[in-house]
PDB file of C-alpha atoms in Angstrom:
ATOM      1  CA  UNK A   1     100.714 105.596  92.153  1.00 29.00           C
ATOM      2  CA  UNK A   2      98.869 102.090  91.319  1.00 28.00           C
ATOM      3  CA  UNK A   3      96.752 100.498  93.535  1.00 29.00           C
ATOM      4  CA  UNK A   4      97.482  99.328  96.872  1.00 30.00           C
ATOM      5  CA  UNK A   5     100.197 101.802  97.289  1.00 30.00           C
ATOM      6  CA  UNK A   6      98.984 105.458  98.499  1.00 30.00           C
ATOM      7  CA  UNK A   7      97.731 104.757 101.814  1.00 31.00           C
ATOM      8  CA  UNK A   8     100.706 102.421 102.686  1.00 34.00           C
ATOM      9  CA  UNK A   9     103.060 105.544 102.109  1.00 36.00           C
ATOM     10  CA  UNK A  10     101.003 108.275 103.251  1.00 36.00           C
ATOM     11  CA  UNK A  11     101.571 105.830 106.735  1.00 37.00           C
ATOM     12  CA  UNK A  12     105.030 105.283 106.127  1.00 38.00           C
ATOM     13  CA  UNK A  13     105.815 108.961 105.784  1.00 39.00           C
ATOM     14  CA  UNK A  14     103.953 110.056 108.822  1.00 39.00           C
ATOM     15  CA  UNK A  15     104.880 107.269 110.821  1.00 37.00           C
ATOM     16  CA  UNK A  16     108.232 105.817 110.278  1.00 37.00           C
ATOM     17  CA  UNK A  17     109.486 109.366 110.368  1.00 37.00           C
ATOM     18  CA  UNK A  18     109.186 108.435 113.737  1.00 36.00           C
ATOM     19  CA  UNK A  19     110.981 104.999 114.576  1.00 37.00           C
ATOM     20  CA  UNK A  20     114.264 104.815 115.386  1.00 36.00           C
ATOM     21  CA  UNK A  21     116.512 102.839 113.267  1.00 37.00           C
ATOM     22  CA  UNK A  22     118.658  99.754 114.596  1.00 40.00           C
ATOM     23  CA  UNK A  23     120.892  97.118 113.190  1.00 44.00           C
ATOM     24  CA  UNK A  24     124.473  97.546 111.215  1.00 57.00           C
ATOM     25  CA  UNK A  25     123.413  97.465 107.593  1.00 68.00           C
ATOM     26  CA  UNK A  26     125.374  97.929 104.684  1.00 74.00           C
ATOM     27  CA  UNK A  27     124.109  98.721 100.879  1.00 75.00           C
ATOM     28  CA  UNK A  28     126.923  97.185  99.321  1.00 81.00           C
ATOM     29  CA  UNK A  29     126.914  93.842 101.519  1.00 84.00           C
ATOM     30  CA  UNK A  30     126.145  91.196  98.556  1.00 90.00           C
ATOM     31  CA  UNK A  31     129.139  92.701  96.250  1.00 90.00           C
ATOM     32  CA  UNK A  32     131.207  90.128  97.345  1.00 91.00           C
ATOM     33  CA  UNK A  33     129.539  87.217  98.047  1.00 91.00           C
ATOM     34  CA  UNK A  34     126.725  87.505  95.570  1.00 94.00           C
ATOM     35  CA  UNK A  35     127.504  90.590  92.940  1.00 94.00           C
ATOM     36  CA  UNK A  36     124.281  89.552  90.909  1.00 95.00           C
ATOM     37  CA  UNK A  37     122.096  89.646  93.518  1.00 93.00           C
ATOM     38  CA  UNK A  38     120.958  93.531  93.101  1.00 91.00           C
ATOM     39  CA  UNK A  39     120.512  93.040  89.437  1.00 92.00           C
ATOM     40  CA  UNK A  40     118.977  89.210  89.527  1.00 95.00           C
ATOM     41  CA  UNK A  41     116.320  91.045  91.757  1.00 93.00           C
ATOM     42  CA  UNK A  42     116.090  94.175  89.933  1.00 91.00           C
ATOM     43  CA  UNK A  43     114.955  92.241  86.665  1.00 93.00           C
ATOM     44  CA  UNK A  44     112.733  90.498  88.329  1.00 94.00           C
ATOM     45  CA  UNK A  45     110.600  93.212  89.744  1.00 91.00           C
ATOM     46  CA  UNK A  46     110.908  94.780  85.956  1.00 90.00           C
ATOM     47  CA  UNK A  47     109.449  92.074  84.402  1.00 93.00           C
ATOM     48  CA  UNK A  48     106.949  91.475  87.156  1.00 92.00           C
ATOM     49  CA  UNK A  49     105.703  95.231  86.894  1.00 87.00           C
ATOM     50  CA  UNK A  50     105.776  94.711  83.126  1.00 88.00           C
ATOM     51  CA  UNK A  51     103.152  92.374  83.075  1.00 92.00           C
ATOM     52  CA  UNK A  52     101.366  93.726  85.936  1.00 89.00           C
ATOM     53  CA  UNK A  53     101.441  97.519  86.308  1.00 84.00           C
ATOM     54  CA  UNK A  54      99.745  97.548  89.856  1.00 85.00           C
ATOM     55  CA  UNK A  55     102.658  94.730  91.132  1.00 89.00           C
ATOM     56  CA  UNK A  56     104.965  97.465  91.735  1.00 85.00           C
ATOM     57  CA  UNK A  57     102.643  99.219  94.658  1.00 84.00           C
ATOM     58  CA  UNK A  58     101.783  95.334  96.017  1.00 89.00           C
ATOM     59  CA  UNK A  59     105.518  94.653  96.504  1.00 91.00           C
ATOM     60  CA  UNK A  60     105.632  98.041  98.314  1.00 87.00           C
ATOM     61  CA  UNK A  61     103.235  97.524 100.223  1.00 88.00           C
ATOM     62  CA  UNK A  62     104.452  93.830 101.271  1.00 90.00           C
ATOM     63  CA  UNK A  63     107.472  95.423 102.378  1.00 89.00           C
ATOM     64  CA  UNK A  64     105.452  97.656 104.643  1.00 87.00           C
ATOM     65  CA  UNK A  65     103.167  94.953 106.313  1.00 87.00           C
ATOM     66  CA  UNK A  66     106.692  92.803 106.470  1.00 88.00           C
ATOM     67  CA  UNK A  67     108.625  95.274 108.537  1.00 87.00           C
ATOM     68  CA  UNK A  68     105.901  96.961 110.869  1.00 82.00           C
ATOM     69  CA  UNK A  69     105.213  93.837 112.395  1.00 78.00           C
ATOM     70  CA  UNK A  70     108.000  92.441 114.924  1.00 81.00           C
ATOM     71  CA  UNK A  71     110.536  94.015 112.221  1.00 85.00           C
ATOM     72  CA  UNK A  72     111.947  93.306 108.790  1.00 86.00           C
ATOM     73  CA  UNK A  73     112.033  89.593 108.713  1.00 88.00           C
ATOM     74  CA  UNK A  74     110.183  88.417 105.989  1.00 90.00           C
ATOM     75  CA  UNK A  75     107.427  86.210 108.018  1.00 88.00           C
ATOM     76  CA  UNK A  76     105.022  87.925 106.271  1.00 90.00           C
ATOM     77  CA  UNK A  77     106.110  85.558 102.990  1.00 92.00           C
ATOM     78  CA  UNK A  78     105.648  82.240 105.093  1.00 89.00           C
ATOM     79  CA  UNK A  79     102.723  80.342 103.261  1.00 86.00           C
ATOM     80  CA  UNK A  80     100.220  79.390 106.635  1.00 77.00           C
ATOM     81  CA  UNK A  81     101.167  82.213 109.036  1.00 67.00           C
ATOM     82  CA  UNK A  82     101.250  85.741 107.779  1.00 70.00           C
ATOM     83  CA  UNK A  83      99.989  85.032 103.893  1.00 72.00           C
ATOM     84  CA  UNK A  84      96.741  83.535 105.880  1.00 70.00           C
ATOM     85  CA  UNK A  85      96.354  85.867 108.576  1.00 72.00           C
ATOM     86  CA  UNK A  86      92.729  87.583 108.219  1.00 67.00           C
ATOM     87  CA  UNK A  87      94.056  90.543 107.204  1.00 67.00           C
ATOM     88  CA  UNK A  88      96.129  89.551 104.310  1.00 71.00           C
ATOM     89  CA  UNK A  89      93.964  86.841 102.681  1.00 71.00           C
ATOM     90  CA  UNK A  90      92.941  88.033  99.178  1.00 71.00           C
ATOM     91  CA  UNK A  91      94.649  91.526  99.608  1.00 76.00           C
ATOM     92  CA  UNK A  92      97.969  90.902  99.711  1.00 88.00           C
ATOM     93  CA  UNK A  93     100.039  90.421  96.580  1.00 90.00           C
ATOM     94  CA  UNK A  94     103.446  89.762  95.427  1.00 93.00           C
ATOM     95  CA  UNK A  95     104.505  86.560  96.837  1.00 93.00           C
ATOM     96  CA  UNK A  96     104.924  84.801  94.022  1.00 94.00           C
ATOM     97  CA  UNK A  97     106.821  87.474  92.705  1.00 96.00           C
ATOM     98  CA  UNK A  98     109.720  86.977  95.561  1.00 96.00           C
ATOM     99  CA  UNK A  99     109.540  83.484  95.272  1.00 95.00           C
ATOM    100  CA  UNK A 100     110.600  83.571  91.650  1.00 96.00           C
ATOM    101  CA  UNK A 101     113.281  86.098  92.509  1.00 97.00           C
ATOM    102  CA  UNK A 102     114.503  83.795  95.158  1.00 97.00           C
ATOM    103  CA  UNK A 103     114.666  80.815  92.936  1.00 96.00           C
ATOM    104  CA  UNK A 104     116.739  82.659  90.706  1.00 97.00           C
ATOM    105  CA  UNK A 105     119.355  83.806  93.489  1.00 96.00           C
ATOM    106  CA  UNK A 106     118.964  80.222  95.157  1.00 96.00           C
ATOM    107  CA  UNK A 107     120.766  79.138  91.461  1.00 97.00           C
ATOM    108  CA  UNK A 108     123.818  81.672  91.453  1.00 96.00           C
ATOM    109  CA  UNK A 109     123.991  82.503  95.092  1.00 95.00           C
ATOM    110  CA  UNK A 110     123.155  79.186  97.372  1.00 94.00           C
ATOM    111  CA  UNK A 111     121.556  80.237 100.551  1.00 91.00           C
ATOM    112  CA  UNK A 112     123.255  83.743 100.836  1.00 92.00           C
ATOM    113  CA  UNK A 113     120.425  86.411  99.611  1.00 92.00           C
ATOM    114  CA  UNK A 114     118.035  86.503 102.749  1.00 91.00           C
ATOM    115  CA  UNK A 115     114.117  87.058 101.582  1.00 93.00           C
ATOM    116  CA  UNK A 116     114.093  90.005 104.165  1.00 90.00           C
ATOM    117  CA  UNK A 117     116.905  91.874 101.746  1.00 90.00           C
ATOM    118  CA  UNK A 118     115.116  90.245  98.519  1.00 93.00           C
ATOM    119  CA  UNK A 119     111.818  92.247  99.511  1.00 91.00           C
ATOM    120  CA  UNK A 120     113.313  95.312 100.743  1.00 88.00           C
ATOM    121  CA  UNK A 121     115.505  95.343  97.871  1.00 89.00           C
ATOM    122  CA  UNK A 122     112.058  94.769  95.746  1.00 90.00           C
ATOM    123  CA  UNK A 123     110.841  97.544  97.131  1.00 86.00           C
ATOM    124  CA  UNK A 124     113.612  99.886  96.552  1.00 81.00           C
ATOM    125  CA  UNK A 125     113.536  99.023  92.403  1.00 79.00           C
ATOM    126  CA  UNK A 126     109.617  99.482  92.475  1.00 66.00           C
ATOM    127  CA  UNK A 127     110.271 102.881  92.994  1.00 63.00           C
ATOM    128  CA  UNK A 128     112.886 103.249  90.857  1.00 55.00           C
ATOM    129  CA  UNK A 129     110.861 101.835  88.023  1.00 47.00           C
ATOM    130  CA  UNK A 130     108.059 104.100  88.812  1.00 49.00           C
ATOM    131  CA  UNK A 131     110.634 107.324  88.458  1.00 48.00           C
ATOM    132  CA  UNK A 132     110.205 108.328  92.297  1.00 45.00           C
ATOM    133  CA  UNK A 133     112.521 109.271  95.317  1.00 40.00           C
ATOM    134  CA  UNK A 134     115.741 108.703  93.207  1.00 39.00           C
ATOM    135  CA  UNK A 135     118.133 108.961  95.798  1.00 37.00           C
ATOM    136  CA  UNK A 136     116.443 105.802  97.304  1.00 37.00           C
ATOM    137  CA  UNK A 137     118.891 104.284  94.876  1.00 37.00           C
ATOM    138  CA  UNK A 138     122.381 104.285  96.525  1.00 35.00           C
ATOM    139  CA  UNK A 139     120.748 104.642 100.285  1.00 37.00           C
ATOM    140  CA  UNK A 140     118.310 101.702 101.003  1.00 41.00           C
ATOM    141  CA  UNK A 141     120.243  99.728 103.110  1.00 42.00           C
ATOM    142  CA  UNK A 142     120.357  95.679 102.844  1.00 46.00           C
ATOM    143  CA  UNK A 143     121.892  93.561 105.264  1.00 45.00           C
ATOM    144  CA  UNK A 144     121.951  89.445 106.416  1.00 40.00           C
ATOM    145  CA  UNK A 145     118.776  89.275 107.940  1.00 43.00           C
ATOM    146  CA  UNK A 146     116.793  86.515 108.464  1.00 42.00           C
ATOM    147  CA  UNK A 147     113.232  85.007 108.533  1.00 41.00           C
ATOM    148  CA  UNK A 148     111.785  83.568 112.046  1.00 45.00           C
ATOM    149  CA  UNK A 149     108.672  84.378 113.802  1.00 41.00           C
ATOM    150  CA  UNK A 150     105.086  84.199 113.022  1.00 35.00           C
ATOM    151  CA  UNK A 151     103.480  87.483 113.254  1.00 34.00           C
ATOM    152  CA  UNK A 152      99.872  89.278 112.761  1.00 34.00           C
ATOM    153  CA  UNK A 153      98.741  90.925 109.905  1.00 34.00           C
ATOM    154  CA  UNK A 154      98.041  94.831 109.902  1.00 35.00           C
ATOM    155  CA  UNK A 155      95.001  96.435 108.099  1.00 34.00           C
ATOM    156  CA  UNK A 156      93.738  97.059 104.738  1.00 35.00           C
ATOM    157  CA  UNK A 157      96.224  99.775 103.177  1.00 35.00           C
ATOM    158  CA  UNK A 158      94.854  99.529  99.899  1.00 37.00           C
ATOM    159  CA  UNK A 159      94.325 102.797  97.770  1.00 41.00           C
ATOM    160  CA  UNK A 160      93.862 104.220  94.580  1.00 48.00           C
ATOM    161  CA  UNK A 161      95.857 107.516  92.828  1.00 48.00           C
ATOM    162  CA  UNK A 162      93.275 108.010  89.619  1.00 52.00           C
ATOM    163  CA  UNK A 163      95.310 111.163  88.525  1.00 60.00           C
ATOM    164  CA  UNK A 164      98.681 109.958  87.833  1.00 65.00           C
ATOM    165  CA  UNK A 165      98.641 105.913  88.180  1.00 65.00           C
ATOM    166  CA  UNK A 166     101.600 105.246  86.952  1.00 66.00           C
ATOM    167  CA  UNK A 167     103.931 107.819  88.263  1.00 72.00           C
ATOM    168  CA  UNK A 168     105.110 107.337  91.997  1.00 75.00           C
ATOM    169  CA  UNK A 169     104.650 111.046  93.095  1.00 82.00           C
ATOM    170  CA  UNK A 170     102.915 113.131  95.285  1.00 88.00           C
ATOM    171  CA  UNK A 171      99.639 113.663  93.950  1.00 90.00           C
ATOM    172  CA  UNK A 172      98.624 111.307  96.799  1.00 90.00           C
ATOM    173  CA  UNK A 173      98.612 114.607  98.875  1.00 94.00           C
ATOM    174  CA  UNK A 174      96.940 116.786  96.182  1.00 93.00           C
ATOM    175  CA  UNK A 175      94.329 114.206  96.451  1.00 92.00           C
ATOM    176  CA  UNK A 176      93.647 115.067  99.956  1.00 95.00           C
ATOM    177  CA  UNK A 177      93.926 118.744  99.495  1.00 95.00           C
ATOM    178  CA  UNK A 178      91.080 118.696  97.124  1.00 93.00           C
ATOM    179  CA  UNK A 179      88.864 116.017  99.515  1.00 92.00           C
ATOM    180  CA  UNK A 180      89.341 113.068  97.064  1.00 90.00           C
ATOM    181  CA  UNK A 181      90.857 111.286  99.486  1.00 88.00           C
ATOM    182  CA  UNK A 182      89.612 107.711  98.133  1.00 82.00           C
ATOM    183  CA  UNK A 183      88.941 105.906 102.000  1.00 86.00           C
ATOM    184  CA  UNK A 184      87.824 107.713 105.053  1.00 90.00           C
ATOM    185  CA  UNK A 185      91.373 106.703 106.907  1.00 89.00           C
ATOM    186  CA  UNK A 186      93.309 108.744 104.081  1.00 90.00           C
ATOM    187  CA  UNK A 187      91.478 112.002 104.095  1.00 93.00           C
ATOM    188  CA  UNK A 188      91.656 112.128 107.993  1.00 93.00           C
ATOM    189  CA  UNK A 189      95.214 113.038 107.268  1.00 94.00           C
ATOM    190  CA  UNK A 190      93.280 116.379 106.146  1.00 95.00           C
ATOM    191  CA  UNK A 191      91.140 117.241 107.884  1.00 89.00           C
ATOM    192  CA  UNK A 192      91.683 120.113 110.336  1.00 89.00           C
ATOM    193  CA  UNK A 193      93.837 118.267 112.299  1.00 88.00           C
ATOM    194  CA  UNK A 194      97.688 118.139 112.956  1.00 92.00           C
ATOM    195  CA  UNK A 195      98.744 116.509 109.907  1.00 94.00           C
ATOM    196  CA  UNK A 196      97.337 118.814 107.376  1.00 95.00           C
ATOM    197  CA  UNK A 197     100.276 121.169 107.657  1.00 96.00           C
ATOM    198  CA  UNK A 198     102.304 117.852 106.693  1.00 95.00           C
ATOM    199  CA  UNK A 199      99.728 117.346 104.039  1.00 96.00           C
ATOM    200  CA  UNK A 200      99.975 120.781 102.413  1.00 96.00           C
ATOM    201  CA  UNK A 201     103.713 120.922 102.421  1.00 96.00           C
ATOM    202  CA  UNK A 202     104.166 117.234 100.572  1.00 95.00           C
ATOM    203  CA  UNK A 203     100.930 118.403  98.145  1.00 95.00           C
ATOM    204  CA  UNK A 204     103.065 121.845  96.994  1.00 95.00           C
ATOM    205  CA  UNK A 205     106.893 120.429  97.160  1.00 94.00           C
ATOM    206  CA  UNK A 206     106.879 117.228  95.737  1.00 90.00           C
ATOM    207  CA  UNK A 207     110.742 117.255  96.405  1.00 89.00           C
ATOM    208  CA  UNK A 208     110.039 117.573  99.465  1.00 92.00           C
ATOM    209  CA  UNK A 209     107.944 114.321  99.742  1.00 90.00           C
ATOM    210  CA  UNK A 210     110.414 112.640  97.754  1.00 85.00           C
ATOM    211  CA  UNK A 211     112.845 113.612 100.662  1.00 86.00           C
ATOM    212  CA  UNK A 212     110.801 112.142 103.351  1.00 88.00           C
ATOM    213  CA  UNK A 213     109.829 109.260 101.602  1.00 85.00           C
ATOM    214  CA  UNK A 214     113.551 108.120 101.291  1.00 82.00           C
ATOM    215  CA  UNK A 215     114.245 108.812 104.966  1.00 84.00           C
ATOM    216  CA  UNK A 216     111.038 106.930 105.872  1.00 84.00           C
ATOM    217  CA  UNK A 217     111.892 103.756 104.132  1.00 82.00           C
ATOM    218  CA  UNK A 218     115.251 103.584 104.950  1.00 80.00           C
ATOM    219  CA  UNK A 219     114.119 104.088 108.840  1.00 83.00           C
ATOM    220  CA  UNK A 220     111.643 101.383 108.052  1.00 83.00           C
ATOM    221  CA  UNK A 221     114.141  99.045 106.914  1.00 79.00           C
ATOM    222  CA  UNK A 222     116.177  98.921 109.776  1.00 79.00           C
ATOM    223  CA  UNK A 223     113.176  98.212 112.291  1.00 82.00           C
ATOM    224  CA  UNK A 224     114.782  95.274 114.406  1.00 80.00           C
ATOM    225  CA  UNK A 225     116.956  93.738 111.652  1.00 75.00           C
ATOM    226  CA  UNK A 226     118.164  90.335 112.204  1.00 76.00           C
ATOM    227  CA  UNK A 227     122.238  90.719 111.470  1.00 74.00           C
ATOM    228  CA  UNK A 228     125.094  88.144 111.362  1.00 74.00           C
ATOM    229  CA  UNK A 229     124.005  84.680 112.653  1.00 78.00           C
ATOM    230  CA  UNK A 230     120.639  85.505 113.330  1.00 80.00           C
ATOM    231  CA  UNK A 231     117.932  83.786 112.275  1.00 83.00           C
ATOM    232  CA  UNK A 232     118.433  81.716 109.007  1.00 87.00           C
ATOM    233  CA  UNK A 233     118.520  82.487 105.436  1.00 90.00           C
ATOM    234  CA  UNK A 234     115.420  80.201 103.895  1.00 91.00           C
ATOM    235  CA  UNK A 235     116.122  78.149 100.855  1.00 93.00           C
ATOM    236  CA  UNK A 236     112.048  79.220 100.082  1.00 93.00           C
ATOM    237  CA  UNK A 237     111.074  82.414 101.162  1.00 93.00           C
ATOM    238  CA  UNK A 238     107.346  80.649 101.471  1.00 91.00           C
ATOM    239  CA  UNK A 239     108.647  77.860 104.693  1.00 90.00           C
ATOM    240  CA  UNK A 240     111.242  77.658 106.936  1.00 89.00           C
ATOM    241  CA  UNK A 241     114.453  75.182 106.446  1.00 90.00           C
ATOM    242  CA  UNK A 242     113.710  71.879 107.114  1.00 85.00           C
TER     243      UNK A 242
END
């Protein structure tokens, strides 16, 4: 993994596991009324994460600090509220990024593609590009949501996989195993606790991580989606419609 992305997935794993998933969402809900969208956005994480290897990880992890706070609504892309929170200033990455994407749907798809699905959708083709959790493919699930409140910014997630940096795999876990853990709040998650058996079982069975991981996200996404007339669907991911 690049940096910025192991820690935000070893919490993902072991903690979205756990939410329960709400909202109606559908993969296939742009086919009709924008059937570019999923490949507009697709090329533009490519090229992003062709000029910048470690983009891939920050849009992942933009994703995560997006939806675990108040849900997937894509405040956490509003230029003055989340970008500025303490927390986020000069550590997260990416926005620029989504705003480019955006622009680019804005022109073949007028105020249809909500940032909230650009970001998840993001997400979902950072993976893809790095060759991990394939099935992630056909199963993250998009829907109209929209972009509203102002919410608070979580804590530094930031992390470093030195072994295989440019693979999205599980050597995250083998990391631990071996007490190279690269912050003290990753290699807690081994450390003679209850999460080592979790630990041990994603560090052996990498298919097995691959598994969770896919569940995880897909949980993730549907934390407290706004559906239907909800919200609003920003012309600029970065402020809300004027």
């Amino acid at each position: 993994m690049a940096m910025g992305s192991a820690s935000c997935i070893s919490l993902v794993v072991l903690v979205a596991l756990a939410t329960a998933a709400t909202g109606q969402l559908s993969s296939t809900f742009y086919d009709t009324s924008c059937p570019r969208a999923l490949a507009t956005i697709k090329s533009g994480v490519a090229a992003a994460v062709s000029s910048d290897p470690r983009m891939g990880a920050s849009l992942l992890r933009l994703h995560f600090h997006d939806c675990f706070v108040q849900g997937c609504d894509a405040s956490v892309l509003l230029s003055g509220m989340e970008q500025n929170a303490g927390p986020n200033v000069g550590s997260l990455r990416g926005f620029g990024v989504i705003d480019s994407i955006k622009t680019q749907l804005e022109s073949i798809c007028k105020q249809t593609v909500s940032c909230a699905d650009i970001l998840t959708v993001a997400a979902r083709f950072r993976t893809r590009i790095y060759g991990g959790a394939t099935n992630i493919n056909t199963a993250f699930a998009t829907s109209l949501k929209a972009n509203c409140p102002q919410s608070g910014g979580n804590g530094n997630l930031a992390n470093l996989d030195t072994t295989t940096p440019n693979t999205f795999d599980n050597a995250y876990y083998t990391n631990l195993l071996s007490q190279k853990g690269l912050l003290h709040s990753d290699q807690v998650l081994f450390n003679n606790d209850t999460t080592d058996n979790t630990v041990r079982n994603f560090a052996s069975n990498a298919a097995a991580f691959s598994s969770a991981f896919t569940t995880a996200m897909i949980k993730m996404g549907n934390i407290a989606p706004l559906t239907g007339t909800q919200g609003q669907i920003r012309l600029s991911c970065s402020k809300v419609n004027s």
